[in-house]
Coordinates of C-alpha atoms in Angstrom, one line a residue:
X12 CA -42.3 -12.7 -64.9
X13 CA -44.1 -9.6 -64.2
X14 CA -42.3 -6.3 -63.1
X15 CA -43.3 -5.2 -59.9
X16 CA -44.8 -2.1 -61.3
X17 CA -47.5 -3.2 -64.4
X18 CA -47.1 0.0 -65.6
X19 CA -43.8 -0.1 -66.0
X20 CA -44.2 -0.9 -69.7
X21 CA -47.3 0.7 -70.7
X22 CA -50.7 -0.6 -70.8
X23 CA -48.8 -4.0 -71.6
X24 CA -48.0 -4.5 -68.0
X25 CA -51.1 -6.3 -66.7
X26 CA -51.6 -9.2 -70.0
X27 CA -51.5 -13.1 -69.0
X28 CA -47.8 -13.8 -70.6
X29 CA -47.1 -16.9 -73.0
X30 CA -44.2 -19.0 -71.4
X31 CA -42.3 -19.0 -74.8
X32 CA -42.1 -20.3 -78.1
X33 CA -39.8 -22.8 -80.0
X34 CA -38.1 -23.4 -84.0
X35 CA -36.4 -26.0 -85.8
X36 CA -35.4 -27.1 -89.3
X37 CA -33.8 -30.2 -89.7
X38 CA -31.7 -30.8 -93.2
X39 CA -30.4 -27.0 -94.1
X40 CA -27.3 -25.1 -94.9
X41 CA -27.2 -22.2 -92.2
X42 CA -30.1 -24.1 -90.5
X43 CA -29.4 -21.5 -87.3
X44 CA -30.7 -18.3 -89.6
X45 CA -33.8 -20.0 -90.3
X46 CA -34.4 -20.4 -87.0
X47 CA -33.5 -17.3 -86.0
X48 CA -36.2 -15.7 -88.6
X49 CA -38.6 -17.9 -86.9
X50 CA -38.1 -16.9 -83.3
X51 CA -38.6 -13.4 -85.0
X52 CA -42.0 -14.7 -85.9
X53 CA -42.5 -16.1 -82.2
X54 CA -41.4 -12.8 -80.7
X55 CA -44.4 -12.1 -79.1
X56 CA -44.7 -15.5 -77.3
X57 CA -41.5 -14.7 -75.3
X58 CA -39.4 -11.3 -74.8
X59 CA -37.3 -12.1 -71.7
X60 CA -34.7 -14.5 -73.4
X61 CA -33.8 -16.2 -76.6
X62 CA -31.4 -19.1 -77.7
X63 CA -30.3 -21.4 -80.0
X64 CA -28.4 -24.7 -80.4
X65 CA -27.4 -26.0 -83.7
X66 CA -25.6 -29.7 -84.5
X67 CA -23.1 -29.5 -87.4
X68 CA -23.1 -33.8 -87.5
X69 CA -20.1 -33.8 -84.9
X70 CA -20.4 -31.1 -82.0
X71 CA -22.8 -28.9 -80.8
X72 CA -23.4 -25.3 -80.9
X73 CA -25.2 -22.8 -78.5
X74 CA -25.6 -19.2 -78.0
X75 CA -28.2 -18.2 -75.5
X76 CA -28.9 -14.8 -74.3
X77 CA -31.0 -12.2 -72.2
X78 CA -33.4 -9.6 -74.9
X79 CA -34.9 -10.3 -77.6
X80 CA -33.9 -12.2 -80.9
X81 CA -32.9 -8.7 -82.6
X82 CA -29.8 -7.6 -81.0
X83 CA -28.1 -10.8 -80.2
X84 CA -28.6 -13.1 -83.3
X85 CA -28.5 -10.7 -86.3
X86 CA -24.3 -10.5 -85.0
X87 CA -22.8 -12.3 -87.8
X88 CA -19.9 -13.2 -85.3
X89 CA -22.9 -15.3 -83.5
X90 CA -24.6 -17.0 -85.9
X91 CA -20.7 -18.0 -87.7
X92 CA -20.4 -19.9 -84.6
X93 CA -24.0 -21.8 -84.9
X94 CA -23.1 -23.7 -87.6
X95 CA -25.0 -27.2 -88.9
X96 CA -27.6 -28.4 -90.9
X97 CA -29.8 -28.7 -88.2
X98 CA -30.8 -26.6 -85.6
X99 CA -33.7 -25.8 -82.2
X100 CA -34.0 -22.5 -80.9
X101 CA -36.4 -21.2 -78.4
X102 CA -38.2 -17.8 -77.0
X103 CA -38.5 -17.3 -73.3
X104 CA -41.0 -15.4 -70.8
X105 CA -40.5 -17.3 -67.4
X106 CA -43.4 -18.9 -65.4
X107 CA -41.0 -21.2 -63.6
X108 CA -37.5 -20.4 -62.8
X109 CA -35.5 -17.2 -62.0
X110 CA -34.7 -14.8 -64.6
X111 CA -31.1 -15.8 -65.8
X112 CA -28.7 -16.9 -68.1
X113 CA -28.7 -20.8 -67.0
X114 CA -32.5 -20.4 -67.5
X115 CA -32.6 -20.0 -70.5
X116 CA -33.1 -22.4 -73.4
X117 CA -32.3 -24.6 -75.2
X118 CA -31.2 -26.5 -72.2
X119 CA -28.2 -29.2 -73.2
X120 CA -26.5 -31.9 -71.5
X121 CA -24.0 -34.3 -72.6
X122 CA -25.8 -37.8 -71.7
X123 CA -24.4 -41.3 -72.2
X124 CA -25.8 -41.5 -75.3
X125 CA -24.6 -38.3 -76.3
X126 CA -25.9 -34.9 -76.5
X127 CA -28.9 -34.3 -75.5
X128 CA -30.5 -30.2 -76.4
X129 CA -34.3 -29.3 -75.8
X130 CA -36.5 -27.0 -76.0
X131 CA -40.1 -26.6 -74.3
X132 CA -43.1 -24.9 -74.4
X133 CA -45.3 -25.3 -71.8
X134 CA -44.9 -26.1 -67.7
X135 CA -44.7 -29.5 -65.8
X136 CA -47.5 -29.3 -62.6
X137 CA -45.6 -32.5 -60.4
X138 CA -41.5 -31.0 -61.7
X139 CA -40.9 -30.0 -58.1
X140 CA -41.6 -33.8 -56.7
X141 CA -39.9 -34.8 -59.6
X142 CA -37.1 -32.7 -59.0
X143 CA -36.8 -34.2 -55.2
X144 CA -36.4 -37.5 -56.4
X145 CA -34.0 -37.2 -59.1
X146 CA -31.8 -35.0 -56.3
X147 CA -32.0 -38.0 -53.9
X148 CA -30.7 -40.5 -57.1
X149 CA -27.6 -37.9 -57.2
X150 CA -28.6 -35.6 -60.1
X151 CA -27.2 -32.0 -60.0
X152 CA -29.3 -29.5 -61.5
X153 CA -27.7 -26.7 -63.8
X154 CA -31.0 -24.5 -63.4
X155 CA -34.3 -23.6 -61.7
X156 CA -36.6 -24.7 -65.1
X157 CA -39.2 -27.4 -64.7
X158 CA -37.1 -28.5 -68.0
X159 CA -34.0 -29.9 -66.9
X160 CA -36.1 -32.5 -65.0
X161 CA -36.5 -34.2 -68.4
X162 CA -33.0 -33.9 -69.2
X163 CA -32.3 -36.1 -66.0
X164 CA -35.0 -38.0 -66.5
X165 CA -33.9 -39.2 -70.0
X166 CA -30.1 -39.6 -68.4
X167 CA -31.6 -41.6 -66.0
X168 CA -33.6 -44.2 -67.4
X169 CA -32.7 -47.7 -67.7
X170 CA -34.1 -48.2 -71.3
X171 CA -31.5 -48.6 -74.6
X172 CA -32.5 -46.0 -77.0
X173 CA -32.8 -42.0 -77.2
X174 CA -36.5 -42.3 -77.9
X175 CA -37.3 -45.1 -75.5
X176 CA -35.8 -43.3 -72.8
X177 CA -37.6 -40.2 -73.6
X178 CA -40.9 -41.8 -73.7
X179 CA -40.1 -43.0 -70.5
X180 CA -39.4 -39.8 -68.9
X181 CA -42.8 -38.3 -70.3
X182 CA -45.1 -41.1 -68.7
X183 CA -43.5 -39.2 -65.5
X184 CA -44.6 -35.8 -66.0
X185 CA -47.7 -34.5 -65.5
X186 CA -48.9 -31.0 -66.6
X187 CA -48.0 -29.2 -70.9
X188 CA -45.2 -29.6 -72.8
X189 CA -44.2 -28.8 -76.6
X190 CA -40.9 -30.2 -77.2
X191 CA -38.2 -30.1 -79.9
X192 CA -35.3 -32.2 -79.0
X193 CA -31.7 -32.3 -80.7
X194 CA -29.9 -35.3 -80.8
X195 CA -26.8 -36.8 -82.6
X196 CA -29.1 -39.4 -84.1
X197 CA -31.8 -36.7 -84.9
X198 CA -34.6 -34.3 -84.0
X199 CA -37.8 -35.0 -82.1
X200 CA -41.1 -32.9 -81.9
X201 CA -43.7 -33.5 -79.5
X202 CA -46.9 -32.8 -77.7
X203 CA -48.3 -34.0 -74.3
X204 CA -51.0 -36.1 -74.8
X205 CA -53.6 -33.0 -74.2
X206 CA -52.2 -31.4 -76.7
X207 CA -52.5 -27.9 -74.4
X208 CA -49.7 -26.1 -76.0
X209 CA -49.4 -26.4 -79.8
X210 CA -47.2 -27.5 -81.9
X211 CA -47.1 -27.2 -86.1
X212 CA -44.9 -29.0 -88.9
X213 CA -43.8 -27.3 -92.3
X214 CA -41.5 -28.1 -95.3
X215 CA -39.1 -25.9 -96.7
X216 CA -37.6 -27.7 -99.8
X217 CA -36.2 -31.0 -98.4
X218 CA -36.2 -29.2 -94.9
X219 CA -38.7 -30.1 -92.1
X220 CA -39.9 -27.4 -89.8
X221 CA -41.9 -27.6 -86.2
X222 CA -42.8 -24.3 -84.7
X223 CA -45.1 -22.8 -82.1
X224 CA -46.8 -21.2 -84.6
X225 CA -47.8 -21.4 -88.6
X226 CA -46.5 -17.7 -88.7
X227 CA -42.8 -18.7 -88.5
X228 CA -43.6 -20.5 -91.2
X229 CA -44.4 -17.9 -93.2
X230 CA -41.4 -16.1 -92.2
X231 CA -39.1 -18.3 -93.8
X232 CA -41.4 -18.8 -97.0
X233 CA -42.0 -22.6 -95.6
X234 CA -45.6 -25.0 -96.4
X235 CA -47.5 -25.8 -93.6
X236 CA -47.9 -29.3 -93.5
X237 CA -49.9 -30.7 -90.2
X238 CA -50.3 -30.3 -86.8
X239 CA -48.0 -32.0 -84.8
X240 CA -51.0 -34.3 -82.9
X241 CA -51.4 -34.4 -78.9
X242 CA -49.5 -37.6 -77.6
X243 CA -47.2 -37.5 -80.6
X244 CA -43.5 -37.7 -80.8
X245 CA -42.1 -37.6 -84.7
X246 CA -38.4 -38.3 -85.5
X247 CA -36.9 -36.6 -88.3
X248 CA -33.2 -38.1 -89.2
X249 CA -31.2 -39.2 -92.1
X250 CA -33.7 -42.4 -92.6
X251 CA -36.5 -39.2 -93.3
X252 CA -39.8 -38.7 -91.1
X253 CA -41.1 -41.2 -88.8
X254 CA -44.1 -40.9 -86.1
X255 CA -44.6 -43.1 -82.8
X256 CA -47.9 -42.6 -80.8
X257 CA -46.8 -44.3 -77.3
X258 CA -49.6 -42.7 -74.8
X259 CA -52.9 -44.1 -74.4
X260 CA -55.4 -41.7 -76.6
X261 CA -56.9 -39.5 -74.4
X262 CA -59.7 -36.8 -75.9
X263 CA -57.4 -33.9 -76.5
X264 CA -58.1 -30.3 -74.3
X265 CA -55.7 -27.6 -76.5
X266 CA -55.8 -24.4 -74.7
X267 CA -58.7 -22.2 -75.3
X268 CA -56.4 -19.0 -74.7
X269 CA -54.1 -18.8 -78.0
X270 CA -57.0 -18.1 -79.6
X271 CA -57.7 -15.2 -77.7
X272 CA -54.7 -13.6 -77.4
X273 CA -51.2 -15.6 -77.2
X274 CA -51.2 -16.4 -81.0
X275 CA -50.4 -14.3 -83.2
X276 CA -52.9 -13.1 -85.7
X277 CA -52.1 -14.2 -88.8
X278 CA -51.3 -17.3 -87.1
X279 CA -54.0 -20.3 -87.9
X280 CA -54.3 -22.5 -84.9
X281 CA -56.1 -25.9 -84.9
X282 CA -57.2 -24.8 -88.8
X283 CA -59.3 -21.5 -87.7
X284 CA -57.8 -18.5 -88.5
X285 CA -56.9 -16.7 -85.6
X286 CA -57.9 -13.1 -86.7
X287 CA -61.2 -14.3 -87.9
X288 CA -62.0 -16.4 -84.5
X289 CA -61.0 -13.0 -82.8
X290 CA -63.3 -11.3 -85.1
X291 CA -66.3 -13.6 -84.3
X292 CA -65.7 -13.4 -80.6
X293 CA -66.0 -9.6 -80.8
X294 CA -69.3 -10.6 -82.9
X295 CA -70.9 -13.2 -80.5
X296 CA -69.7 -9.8 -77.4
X297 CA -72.0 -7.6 -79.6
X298 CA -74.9 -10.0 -79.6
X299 CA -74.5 -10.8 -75.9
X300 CA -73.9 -7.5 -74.6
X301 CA -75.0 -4.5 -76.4
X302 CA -74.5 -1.4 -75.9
X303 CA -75.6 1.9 -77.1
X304 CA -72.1 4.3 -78.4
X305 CA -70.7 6.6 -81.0
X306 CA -67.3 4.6 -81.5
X307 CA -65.7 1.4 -80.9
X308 CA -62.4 1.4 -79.5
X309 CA -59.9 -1.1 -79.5
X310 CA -57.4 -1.3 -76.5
X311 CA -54.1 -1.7 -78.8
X312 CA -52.7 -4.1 -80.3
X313 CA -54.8 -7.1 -78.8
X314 CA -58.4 -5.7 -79.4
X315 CA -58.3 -4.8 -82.3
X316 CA -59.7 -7.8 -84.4
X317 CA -62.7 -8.0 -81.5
X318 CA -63.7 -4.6 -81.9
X319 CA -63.4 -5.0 -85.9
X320 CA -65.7 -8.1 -85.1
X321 CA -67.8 -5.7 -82.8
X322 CA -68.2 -2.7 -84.7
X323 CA -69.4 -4.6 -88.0
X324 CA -72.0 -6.7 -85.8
X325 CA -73.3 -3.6 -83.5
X326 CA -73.2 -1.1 -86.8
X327 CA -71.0 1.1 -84.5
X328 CA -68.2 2.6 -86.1
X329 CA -64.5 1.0 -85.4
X330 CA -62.2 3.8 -84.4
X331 CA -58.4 4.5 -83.2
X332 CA -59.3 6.2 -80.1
X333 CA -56.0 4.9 -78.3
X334 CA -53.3 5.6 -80.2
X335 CA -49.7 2.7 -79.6
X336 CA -46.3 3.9 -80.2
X337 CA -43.9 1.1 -81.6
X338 CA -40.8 2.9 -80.5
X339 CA -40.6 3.0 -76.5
X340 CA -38.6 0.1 -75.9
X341 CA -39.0 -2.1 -72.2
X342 CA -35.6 -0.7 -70.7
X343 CA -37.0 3.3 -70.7
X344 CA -35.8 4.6 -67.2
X345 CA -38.7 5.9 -64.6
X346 CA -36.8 7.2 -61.9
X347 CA -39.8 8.8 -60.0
X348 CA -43.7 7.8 -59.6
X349 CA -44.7 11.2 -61.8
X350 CA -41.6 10.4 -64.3
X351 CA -43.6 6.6 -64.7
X352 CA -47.1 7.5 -64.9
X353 CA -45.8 9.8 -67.8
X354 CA -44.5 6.4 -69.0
X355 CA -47.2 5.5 -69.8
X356 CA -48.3 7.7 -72.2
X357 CA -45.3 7.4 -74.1
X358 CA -46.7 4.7 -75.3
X359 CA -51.0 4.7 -75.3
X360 CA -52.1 7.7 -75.8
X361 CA -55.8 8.8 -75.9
X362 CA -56.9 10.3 -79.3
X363 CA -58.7 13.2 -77.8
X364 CA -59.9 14.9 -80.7
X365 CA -62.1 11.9 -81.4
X366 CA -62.8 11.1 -77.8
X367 CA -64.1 14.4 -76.4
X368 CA -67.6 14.6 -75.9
X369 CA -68.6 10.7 -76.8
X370 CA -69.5 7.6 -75.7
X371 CA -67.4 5.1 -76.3
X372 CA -67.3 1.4 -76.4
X373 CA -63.6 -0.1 -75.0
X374 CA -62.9 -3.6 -76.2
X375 CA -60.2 -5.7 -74.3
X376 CA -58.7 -9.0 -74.4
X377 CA -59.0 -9.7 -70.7
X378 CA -58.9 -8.5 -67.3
X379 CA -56.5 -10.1 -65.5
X380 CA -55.1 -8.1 -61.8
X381 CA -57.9 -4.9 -63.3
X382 CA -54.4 -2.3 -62.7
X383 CA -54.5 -1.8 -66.5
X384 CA -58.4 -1.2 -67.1
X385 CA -58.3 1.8 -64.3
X386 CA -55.8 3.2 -66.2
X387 CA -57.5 2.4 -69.2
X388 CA -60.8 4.0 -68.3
X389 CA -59.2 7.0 -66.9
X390 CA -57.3 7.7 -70.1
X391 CA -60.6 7.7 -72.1
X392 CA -62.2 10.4 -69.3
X393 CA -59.3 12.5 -69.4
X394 CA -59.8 12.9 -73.1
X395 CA -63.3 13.9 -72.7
X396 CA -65.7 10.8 -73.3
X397 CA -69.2 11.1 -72.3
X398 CA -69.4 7.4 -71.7
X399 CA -66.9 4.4 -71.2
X400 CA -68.2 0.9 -71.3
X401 CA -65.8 -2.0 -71.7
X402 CA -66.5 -4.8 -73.1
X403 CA -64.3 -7.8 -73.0
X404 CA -63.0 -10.5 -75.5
X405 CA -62.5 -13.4 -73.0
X406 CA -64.9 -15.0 -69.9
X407 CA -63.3 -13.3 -65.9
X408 CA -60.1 -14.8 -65.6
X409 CA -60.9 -16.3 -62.4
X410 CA -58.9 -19.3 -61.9
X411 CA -54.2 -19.4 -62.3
X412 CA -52.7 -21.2 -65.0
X413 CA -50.1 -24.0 -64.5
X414 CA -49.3 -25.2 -67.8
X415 CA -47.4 -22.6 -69.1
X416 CA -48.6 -19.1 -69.0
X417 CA -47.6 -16.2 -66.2
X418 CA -50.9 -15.3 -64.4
X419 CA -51.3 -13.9 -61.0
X420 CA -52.1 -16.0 -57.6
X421 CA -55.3 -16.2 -57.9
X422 CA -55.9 -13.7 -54.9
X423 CA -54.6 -11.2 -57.5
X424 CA -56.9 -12.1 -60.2
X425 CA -59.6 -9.2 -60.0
X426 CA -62.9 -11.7 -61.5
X427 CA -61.3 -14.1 -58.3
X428 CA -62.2 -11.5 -56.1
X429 CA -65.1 -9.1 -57.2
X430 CA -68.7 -9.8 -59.3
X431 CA -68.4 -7.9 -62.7
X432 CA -70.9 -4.6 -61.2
X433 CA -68.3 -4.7 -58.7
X434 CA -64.9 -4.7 -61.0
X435 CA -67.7 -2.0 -63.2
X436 CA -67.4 0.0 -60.1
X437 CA -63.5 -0.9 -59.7
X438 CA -62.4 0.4 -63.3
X439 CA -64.7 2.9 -63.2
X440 CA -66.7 2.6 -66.2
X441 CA -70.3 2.9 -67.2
X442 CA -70.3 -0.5 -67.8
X443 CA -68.5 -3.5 -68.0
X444 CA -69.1 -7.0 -69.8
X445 CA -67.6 -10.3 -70.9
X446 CA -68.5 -12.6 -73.1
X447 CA -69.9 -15.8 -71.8
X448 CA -67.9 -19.4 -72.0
X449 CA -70.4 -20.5 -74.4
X450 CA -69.9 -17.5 -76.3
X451 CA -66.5 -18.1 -76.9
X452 CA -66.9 -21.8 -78.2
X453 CA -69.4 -21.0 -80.0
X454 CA -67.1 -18.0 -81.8
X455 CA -64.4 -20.8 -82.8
X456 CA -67.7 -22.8 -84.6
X457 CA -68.6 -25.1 -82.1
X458 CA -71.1 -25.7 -79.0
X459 CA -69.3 -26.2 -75.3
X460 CA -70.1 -29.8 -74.3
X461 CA -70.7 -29.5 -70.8
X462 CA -70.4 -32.9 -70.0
X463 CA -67.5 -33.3 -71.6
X464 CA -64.8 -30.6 -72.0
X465 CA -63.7 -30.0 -75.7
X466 CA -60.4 -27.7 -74.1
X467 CA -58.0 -26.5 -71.3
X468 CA -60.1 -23.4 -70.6
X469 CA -59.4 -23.8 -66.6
X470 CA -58.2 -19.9 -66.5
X471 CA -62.2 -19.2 -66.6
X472 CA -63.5 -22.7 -65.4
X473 CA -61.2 -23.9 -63.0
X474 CA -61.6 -27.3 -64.8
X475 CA -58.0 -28.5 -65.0
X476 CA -57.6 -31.1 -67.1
X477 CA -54.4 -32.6 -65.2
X478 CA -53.7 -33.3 -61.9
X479 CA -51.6 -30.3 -60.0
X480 CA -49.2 -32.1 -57.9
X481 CA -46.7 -29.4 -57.0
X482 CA -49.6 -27.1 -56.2
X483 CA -51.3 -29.4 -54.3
X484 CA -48.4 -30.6 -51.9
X485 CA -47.8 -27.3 -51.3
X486 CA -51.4 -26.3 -50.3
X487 CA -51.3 -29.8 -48.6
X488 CA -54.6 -32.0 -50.4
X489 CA -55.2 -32.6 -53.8
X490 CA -58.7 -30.8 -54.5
X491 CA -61.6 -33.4 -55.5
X492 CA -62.4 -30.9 -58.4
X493 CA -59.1 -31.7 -59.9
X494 CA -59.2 -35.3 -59.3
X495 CA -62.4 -35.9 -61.0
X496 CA -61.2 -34.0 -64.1
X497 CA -58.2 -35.5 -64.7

């Protein structure tokens, strides 16, 4: 979740934040320091909270902890304990659910059948009516995650097997999930039928891998194999690698957003490349909104392959005009307003001697509540620029998220609320731009259908591709926009 000052932690503060990212090996000694290396990878995807559970053919093994993967499983006390062949370990940034320990995953619980560990990417949009229900049957819920209704829905069902009962307790959820599941009888990796959050496989030797992203597979010096597909659930045990499709085929609506900013990269995501897709979009913002400067200026880290993509299409040259320290960490103490504006440059500062006296060109990933750009903006005119225009790497963020990503109500969302000359005004720059919806399919090589939707990209359509049952029972009608899109 968001701290209630965005500025607590630099110019990081106002970003849309991935829910988390997951790991697992199946079939390898120390399997649990593979998959802590990968959750190293996946950092980024999830800083609030980190775990692991590992299965050594006769127990069960868990660690989970608040921080990040550095600090609490590099103890070699910790990962003695993790021991097994097999392992699942996930990276957490909370959307649903209170910050704290019984939050955090892997959730486990000991089932009928046996153990039962998983871990989830993604968010369920009907978990609270799910919830309800199960709570009237007589289950007791451990935590506040939308996850642990799957665990009770799998405990639950009236079906024989492990698998049969899971794919019974997905037909019940609506909304994204990527899941890697633990089980005495073996691991299972799957995707909603949408396919909105992703979900990769890899070999490592004999080893098979599934990971958020293809850079934890590089981590560990693993192949990349395939995409795990939308509506897929594969089974990896003793009797090797096995693949069940049980969901009607839908057309598939990944999310439009990991290539813009939640992927790492040197990720490759749906087979693009994720730094040359943020390259073109920077391109395709040149073509669309030109603009006459002496520099180009990425906003670091996350604008930096757009601006590249900007500069060499504009002919402007790419500069460091904001310069990122890697070394303030999230828990530096602000104990007054002045102390925490200082904060800020701690970590962005403005590279004045290069600034002073130009016009410069700022290029973003998004706007999202605007807190970040004024500050931004300001920075820049402090040091002396002539000229601050801003372009941005993504369509106005107009519309919330529900399947897996921390964004503002959508009375916070500054595009919700103002036309673009009116956020120009807002920031305070010279001028401010996005690039167009069409703009951005047509920088991952492909032309936006409009009739039919190639992607989740609701965060700038408002075109959801699931119904929102929790949100809707709680604003008390389901809209018609969301019925006819489902």
């Amino acid at each position: 979740m968001l701290t209630t000052n965005p500025f607590d932690h630099g110019l990081d503060g106002d970003k849309l934040r991935e829910e988390c990212g997951v790991f697992g090996i199946w079939g390898a000694d120390n399997a649990a320091s593979f998959v802590a290396l990968g959750l190293h990878a996946l950092q980024h995807r999830g800083q609030e909270a980190a775990g692991i559970t590992s299965f050594d053919g006769h127990n069960f093994h868990s660690h989970r902890a608040m921080g990040h993967v550095a600090g609490n499983f590099d103890r070699e006390e910790v990962m003695r304990l993790l021991s097994g062949r097999t392992a699942i370990g996930h990276v957490r940034y909370s959307t649903t659910g209170e910050t704290a320990l019984r939050n955090v995953q892997p959730l486990f619980g000991d089932l009928a059948q046996g153990g039962f560990a998983v871990a989830h990417n993604g968010n369920l949009s009907n978990a609270m009516k799910l919830r309800r229900t199960l709570n009237r049957r007589g289950s007791i819920f451990q935590s506040t995650s939308d996850t642990e209704v799957i665990i009770h829905l799998v405990a639950t069902s009236g079906h024989g097997s492990t698998l049969e009962r899971l794919t019974e307790a997905l037909r019940q959820v609506e909304g994204a999930y990527s899941l890697l599941i633990l089980t005495e009888e073996g691991m299972v990796a799957c995707r909603d039928p949408l396919g909105i959050r992703p979900l990769v496989m890899g070999k490592l030797g004999e080893s098979t891998i599934f990971a958020s992203e293809t850079v934890a597979l590089d981590v560990i010096g693993a192949t990349y194999i395939r995409d795990v597909d939308p509506g897929e659930l594969v089974v990896v045990n003793e009797g090797g690698i096995r693949s069940f499709r049980p969901f009607a085929k839908v057309e598939a609506r990944p999310c439009i957003f990991e290539h813009v900013y939640f992927s790492r990269p040197d990720s490759v995501a749906e087979g693009k490349s994720v730094y040359e897709v943020r390259k073109n979009i920077g391109a395709e913002l040149a073509i669309e909104s030109p603009v006459e400067a002496d520099y180009v200026v990425p906003v670091p880290d996350s604008g930096v392959p757009a601006a590249i993509g900007f500069s060499q299409q504009s002919g402007i040259p790419f500069e460091l005009g904001i310069i990122r320290s890697h070394y303030v960490g999230r828990t530096f103490i602000q104990p007054t307003d002045g102390i925490r504006h200082l904060g800020v440059k701690l970590k962005h500062n403005a590279n004045s001697a290069l600034i002073d006296g130009k016009k410069i060109v700022l290029i973003d990933d998004s706007i999202v509540r605007g807190t970040t750009s004024v500050k931004i903006v300001q920075m820049m005119r402090d040091a002396g620029a002539r000229e601050v225009h801003m372009r941005i790497a993504s369509p106005p963020t107009r519309h919330s998220c529900f399947y897996g990503v921390d964004t503002p109500e959508r009375a916070k969302l500054l595009a919700a609320q103002m036309s673009v000359e009116a956020m120009a005004d807002y920031i305070n720059a010279d001028s401010l731009a996005f690039i167009s919806i069409d703009g951005l399919y047509r920088a991952l090589g492909t032309e936006r259908d409009h009739d039919k939707p190639q992607r989740c990209d609701a965060c700038f359509t408002g075109d959801y591709p699931t119904l929102l049952t929790d949100l809707a029972e709680k604003e008390g009608a389901i809209p018609l926009s969301l019925v006819a899109s489902r």
